PDB file of C-alpha atoms in Angstrom:
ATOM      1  CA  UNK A   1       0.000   0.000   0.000  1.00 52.00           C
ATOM      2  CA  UNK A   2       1.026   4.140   0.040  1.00 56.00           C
ATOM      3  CA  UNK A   3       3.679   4.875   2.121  1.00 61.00           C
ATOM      4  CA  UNK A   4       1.103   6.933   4.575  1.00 62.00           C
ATOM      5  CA  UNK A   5       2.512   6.439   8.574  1.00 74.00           C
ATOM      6  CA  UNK A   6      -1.180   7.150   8.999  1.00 89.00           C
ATOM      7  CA  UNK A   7      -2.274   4.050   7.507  1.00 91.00           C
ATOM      8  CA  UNK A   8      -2.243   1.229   9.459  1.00 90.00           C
ATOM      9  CA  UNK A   9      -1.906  -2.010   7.475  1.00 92.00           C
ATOM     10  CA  UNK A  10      -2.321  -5.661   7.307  1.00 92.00           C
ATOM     11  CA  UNK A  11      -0.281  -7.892   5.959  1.00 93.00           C
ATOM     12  CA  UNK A  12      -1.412 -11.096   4.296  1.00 94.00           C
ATOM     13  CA  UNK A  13      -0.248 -14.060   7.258  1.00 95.00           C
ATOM     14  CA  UNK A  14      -0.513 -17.688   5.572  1.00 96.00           C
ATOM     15  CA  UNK A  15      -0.102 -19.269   8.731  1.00 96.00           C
ATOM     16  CA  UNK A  16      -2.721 -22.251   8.968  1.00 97.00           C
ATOM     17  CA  UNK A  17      -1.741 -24.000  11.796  1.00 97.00           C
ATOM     18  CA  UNK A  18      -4.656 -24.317  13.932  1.00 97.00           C
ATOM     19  CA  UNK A  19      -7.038 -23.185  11.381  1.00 98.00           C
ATOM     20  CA  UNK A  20      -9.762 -25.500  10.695  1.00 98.00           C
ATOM     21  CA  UNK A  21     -10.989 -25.548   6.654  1.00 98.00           C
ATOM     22  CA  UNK A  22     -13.644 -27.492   4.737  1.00 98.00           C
ATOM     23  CA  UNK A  23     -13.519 -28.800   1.668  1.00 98.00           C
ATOM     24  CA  UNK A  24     -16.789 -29.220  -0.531  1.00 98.00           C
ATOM     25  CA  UNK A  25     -16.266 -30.574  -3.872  1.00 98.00           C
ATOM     26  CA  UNK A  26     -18.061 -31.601  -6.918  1.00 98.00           C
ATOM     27  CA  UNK A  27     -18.266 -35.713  -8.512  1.00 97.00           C
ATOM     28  CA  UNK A  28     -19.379 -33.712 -11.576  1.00 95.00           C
ATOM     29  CA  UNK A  29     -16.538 -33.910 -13.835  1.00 95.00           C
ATOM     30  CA  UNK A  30     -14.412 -35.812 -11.421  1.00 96.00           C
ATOM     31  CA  UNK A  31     -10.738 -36.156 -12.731  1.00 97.00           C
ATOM     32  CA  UNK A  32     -10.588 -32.005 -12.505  1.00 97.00           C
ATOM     33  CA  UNK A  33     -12.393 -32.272  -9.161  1.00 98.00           C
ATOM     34  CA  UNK A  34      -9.339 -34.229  -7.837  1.00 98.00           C
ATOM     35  CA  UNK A  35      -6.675 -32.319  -9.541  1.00 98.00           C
ATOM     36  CA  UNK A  36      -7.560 -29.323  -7.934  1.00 98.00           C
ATOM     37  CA  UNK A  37      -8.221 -31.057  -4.527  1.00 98.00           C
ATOM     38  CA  UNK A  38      -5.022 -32.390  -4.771  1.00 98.00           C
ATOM     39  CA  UNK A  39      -3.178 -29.450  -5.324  1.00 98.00           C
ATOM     40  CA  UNK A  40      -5.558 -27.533  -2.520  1.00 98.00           C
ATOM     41  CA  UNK A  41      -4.302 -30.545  -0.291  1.00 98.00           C
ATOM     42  CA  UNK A  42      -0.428 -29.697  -1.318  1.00 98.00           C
ATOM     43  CA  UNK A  43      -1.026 -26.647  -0.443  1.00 98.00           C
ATOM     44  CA  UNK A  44      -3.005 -26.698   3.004  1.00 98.00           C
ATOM     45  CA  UNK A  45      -0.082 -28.973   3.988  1.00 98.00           C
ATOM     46  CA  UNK A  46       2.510 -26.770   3.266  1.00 98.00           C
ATOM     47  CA  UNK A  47       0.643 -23.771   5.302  1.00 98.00           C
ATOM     48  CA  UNK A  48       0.599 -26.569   8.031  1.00 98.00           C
ATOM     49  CA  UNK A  49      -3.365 -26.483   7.853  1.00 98.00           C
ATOM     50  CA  UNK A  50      -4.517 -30.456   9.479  1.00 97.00           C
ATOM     51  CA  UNK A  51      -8.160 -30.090  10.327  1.00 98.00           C
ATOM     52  CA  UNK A  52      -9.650 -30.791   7.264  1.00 98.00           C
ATOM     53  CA  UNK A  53     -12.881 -32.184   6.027  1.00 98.00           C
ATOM     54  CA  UNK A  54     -13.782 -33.380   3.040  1.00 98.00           C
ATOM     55  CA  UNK A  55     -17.348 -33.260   1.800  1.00 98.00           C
ATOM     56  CA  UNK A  56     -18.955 -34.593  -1.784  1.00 98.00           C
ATOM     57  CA  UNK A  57     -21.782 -33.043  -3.400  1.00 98.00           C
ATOM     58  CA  UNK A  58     -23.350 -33.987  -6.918  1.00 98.00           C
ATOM     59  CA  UNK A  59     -22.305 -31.205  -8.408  1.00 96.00           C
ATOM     60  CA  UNK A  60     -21.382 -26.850  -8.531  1.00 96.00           C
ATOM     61  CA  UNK A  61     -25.448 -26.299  -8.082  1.00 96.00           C
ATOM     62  CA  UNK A  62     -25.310 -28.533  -4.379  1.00 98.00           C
ATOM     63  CA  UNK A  63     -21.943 -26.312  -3.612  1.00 98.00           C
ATOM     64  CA  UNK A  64     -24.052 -23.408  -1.409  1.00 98.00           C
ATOM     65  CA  UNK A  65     -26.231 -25.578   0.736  1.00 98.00           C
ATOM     66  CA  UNK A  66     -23.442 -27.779   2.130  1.00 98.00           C
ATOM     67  CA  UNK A  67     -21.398 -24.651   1.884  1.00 98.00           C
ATOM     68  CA  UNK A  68     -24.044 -23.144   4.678  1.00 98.00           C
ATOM     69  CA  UNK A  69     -25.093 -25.843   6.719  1.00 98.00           C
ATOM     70  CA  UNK A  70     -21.007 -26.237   7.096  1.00 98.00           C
ATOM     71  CA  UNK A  71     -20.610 -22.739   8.138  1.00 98.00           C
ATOM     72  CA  UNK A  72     -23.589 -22.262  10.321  1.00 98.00           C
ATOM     73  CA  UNK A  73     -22.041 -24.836  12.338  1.00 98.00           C
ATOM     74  CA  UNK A  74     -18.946 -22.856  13.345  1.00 97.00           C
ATOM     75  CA  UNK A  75     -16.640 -25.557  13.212  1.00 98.00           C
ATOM     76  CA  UNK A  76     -14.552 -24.380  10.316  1.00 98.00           C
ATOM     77  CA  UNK A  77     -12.632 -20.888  10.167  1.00 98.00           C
ATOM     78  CA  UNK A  78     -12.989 -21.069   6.200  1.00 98.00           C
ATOM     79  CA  UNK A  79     -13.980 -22.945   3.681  1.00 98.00           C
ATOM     80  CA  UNK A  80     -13.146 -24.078   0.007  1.00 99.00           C
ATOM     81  CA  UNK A  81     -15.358 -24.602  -2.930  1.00 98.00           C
ATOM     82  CA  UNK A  82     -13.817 -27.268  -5.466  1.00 98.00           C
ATOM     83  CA  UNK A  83     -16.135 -28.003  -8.658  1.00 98.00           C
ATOM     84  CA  UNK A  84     -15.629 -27.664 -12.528  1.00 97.00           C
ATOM     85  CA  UNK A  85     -18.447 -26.291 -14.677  1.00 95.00           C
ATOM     86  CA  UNK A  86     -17.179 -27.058 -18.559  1.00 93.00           C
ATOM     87  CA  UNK A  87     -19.335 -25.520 -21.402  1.00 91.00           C
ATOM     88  CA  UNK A  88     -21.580 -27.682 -23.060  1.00 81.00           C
ATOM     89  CA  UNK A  89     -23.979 -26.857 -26.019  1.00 76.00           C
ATOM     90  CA  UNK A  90     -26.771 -25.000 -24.416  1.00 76.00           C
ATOM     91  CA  UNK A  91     -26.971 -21.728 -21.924  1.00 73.00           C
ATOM     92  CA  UNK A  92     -27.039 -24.361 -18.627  1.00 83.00           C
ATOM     93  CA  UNK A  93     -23.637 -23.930 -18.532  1.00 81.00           C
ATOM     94  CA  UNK A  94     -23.943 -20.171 -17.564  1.00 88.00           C
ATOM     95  CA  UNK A  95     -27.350 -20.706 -15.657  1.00 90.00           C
ATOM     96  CA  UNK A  96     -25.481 -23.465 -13.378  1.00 92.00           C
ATOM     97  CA  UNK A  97     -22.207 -21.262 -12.745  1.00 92.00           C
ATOM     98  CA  UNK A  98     -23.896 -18.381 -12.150  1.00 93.00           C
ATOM     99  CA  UNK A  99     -26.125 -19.596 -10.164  1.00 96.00           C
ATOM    100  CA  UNK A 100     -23.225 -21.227  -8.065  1.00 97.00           C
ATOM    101  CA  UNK A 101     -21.446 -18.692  -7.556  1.00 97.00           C
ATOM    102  CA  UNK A 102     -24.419 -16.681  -6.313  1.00 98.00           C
ATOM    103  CA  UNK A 103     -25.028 -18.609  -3.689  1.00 98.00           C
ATOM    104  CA  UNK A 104     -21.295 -19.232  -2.470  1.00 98.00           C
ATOM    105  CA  UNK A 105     -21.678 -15.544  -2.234  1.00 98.00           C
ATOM    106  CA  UNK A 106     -23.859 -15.266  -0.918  1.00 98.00           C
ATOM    107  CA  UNK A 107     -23.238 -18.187   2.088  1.00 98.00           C
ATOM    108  CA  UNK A 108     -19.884 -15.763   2.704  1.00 98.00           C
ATOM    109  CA  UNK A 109     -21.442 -12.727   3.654  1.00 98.00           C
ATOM    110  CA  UNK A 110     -24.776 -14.088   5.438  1.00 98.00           C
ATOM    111  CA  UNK A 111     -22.186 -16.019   8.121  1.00 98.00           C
ATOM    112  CA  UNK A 112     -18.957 -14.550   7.992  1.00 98.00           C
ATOM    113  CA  UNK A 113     -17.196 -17.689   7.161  1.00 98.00           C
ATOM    114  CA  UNK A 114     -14.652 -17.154   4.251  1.00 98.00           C
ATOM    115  CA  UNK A 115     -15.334 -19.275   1.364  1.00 98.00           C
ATOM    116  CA  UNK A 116     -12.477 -19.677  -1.273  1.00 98.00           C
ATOM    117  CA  UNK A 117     -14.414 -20.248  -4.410  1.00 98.00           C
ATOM    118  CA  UNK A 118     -12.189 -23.134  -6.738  1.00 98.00           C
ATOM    119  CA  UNK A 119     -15.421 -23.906  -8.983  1.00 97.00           C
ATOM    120  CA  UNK A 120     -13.429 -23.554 -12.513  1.00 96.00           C
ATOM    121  CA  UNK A 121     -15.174 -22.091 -15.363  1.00 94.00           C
ATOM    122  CA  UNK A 122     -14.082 -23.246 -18.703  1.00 95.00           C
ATOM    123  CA  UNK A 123     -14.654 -23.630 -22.119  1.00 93.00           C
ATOM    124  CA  UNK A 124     -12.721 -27.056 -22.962  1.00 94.00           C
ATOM    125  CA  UNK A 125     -11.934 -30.257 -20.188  1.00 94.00           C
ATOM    126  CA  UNK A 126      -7.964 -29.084 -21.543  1.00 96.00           C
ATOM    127  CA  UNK A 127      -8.531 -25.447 -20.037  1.00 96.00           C
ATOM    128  CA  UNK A 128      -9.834 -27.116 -16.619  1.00 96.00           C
ATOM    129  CA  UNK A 129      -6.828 -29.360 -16.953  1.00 97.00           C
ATOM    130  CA  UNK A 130      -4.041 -26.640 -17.644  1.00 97.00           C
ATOM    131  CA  UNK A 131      -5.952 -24.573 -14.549  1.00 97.00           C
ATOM    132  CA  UNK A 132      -6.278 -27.199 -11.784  1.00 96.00           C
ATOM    133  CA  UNK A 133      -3.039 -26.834 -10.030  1.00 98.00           C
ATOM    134  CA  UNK A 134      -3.190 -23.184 -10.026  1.00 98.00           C
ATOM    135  CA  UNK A 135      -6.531 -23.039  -9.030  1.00 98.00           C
ATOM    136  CA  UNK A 136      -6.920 -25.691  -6.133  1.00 98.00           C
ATOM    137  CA  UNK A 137      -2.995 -23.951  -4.968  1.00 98.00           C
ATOM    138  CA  UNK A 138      -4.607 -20.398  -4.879  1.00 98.00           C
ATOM    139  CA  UNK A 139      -8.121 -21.793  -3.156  1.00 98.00           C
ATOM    140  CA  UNK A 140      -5.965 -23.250   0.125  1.00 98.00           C
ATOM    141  CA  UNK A 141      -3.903 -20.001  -0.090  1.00 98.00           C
ATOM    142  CA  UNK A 142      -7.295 -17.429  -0.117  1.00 98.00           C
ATOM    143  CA  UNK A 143      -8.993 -19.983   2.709  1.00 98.00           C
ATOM    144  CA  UNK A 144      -5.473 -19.079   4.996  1.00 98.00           C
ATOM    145  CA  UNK A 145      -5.429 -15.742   4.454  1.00 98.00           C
ATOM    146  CA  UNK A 146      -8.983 -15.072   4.643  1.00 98.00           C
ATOM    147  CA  UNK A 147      -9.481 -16.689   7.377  1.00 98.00           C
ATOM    148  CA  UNK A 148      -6.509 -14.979   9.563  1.00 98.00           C
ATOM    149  CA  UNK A 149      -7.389 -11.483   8.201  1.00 98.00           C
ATOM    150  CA  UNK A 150     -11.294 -12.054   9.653  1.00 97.00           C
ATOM    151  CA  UNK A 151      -9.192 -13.407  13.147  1.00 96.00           C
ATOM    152  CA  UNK A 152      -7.547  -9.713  12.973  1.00 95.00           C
ATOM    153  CA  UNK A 153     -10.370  -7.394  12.411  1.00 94.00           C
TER     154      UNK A 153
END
């Protein structure tokens, strides 16, 4: 930020030791579902994150309501969103992502729970593919950070 001694700021911490995270993801177009959970797993491990749980859904439309009842329960300090929504030949594709990401919105700022949306958006199975790593890396680092900056406010 500016270099304003008025200004108070907060630095991004990436510590997850202690933290407690949970993981909904998609069966819906499995094989990208587990590369990014994979790489969200590499990652959470490396930021020393253990308490993890792992929850299934159908697919990116199920996402919010386990995303809620998971929050509501204040057992997690943030939560990830893994899912792949790959364009097919009619609008659905748009009507289901959309919709998705709606309601993992709105989940986030109803509880206060951070929610690191991983739900890729893509065009071709190949883009998904090329994106997981990057994608399920960035969700574990967002659920970390998020989560500490709410801790410090």
């Amino acid at each position: 930020m500016g270099s304003n001694s008025m200004i108070n700021e907060l630095d991004p911490v990436y510590a997850g030791a202690g933290l407690r995270v949970g993981i909904v993801m998609s069966r819906f177009n499995k094989d990208i579902c587990e590369g990014l959970l994979s790489a969200c797993q590499t990652e959470l491990a490396r930021l020393e994150v253990t308490d993890v749980l792992l929850v299934s859904v159908p697919g990116a439309l199920e996402h919010p309501l386990a995303l809620q009842k998971m929050a509501l329960s204040e057992k997690f300090d943030a939560l990830i969103a893994i899912g792949a929504v790959v364009l097919g030949d009619t609008y659905h594709f748009e009507v289901v992502f959309n919709e998705s990401s709606r309601g993992i919105l709105d989940v986030q700022l109803q509880t206060g729970v951070p929610i690191a949306n991983a739900i890729l958006t893509v065009d071709t199975e190949e883009q998904a593919h090329r994106r997981m790593q990057d994608k399920g890396r960035d969700a574990a680092q967002v659920a970390v950070e998020m989560a500490n900056l709410l801790k410090q406010l």
